[in-house]
Short mmCIF file of C-alpha atoms in Angstrom, two decimals:
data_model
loop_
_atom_site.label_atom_id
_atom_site.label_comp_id
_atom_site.label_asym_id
_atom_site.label_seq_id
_atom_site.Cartn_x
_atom_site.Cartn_y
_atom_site.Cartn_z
CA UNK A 1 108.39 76.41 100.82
CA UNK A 2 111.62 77.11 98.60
CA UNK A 3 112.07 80.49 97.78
CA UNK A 4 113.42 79.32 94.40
CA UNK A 5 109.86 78.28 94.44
CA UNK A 6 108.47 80.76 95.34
CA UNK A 7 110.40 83.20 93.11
CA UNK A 8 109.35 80.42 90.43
CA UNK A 9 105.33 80.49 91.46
CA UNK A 10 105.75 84.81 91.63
CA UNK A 11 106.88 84.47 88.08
CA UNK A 12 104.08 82.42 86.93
CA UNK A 13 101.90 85.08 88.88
CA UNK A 14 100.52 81.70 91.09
CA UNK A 15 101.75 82.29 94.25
CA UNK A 16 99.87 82.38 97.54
CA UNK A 17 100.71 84.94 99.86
CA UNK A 18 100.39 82.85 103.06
CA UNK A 19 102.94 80.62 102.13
CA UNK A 20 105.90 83.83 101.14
CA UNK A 21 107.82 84.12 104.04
CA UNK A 22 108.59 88.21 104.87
CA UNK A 23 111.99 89.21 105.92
CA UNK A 24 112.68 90.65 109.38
CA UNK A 25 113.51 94.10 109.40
CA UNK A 26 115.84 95.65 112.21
CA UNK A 27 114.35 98.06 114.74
CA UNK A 28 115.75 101.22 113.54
CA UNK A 29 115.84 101.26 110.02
CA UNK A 30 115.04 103.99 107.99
CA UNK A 31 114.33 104.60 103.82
CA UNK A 32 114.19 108.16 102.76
CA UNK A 33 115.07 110.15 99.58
CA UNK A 34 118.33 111.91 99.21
CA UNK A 35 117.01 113.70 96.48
CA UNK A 36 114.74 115.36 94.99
CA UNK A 37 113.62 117.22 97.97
CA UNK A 38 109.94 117.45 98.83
CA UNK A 39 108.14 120.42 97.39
CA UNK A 40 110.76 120.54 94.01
CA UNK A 41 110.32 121.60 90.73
CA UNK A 42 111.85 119.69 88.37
CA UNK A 43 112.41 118.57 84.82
CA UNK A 44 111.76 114.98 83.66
CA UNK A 45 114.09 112.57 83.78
CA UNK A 46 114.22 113.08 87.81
CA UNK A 47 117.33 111.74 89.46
CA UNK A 48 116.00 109.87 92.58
CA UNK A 49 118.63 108.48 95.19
CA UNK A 50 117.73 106.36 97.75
CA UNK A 51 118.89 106.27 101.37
CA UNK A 52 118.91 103.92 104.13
CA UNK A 53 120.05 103.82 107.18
CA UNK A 54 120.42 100.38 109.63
CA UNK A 55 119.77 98.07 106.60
CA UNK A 56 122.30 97.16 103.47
CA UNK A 57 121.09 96.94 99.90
CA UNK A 58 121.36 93.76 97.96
CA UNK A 59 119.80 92.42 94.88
CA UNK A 60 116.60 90.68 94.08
CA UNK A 61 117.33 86.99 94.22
CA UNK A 62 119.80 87.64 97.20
CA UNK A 63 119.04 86.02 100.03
CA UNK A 64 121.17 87.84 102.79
CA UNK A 65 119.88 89.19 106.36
CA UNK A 66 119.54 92.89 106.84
CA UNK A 67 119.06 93.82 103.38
CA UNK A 68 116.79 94.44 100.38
CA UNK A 69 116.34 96.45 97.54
CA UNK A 70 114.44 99.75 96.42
CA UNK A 71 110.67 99.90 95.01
CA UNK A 72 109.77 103.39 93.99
CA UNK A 73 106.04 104.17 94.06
CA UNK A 74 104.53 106.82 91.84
CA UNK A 75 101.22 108.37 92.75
CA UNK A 76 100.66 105.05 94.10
CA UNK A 77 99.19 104.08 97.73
CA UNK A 78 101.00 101.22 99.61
CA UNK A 79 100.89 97.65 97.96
CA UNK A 80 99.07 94.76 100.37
CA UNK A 81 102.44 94.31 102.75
CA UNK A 82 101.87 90.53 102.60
CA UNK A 83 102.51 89.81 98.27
CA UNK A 84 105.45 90.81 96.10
CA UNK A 85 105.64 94.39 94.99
CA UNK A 86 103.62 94.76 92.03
CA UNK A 87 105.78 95.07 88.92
CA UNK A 88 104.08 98.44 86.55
CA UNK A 89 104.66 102.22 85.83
CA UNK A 90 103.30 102.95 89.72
CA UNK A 91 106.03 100.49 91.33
CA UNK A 92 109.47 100.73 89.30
CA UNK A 93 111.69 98.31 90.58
CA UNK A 94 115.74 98.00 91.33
CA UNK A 95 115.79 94.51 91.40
CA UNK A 96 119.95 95.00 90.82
CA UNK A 97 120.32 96.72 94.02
CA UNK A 98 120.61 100.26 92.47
CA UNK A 99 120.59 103.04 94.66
CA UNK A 100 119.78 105.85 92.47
CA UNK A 101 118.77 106.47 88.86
CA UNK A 102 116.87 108.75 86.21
CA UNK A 103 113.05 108.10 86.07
CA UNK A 104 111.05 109.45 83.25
CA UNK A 105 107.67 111.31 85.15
CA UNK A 106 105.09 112.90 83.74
CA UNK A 107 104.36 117.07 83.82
CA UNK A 108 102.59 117.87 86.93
CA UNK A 109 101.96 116.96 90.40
CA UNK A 110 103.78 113.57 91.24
CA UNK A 111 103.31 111.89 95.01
CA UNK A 112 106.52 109.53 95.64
CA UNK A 113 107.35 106.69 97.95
CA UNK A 114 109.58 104.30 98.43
CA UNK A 115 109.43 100.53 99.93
CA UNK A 116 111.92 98.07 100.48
CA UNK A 117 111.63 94.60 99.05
CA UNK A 118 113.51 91.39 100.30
CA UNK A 119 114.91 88.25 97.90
CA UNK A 120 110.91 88.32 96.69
CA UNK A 121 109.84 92.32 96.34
CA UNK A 122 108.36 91.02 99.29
CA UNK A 123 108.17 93.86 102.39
CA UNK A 124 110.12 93.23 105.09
CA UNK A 125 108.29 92.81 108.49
CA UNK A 126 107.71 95.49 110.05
CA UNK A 127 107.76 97.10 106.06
CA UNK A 128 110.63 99.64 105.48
CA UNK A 129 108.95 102.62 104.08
CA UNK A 130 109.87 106.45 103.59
CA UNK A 131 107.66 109.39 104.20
CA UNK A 132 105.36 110.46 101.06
CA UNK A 133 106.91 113.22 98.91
CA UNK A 134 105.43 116.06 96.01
CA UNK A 135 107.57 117.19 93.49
CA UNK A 136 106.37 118.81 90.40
CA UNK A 137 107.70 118.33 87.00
CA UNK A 138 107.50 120.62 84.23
#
């Protein structure tokens, strides 16, 4: 299938997973949070940057080996690895390839996690995924 397609059936929510190719990932490469540290108190907006290591970033739409772009997950478990990235408050996207910014949380306890996304906020195979963190924000 096309992935102009594809990116064309995702946006009419139609698509079937089966036929969404996934994006090798390189052995080695490694999504983590530069900040805010695990275990930090903080007030809302949090700055979150992104790192990653043995991959580049590129925006959504971008079809270029090696790369991908951010997904942050808030208080939210991993998405099916096989669909797009689901598009809500749980699973902000940086579809433009940013590599930080200033995200609005709520006061309390927040889990966070980040996934790359390919071209199609699809994961990459194997998916490139950072450890869990807790923060709380007051």
């Amino acid at each position: 299938m096309n992935w102009k397609i594809a990116a064309l059936m995702l946006l009419a929510g139609s698509a079937v997973a089966a036929d969404l190719p996934r994006s090798p990932s390189p052995s080695g490469a490694e999504l983590y949070f530069i900040s805010p540290q695990d275990g930090a108190t903080l007030a809302s907006p949090v700055t979150v940057r992104f790192g990653l290591k043995g991959m580049g970033v590129a925006p959504a739409g971008i079809t270029m080996e090696n790369t991908g772009h951010h997904h942050l997950l808030i208080d939210a478990a991993l998405p099916p690895l096989d669909r797009p990235v689901p598009a809500d408050a749980q699973h902000v996207h940086f579809g433009k390839g940013q590599t930080e910014a200033a995200v609005t949380l709520a006061p309390g306890t927040q889990r966070l996690l980040l996934l790359l996304g390919d071209h199609l906020h699809l994961p990459h195979d194997p998916p490139v995924v950072s450890k869990v963190i807790t923060i709380t924000v007051r």
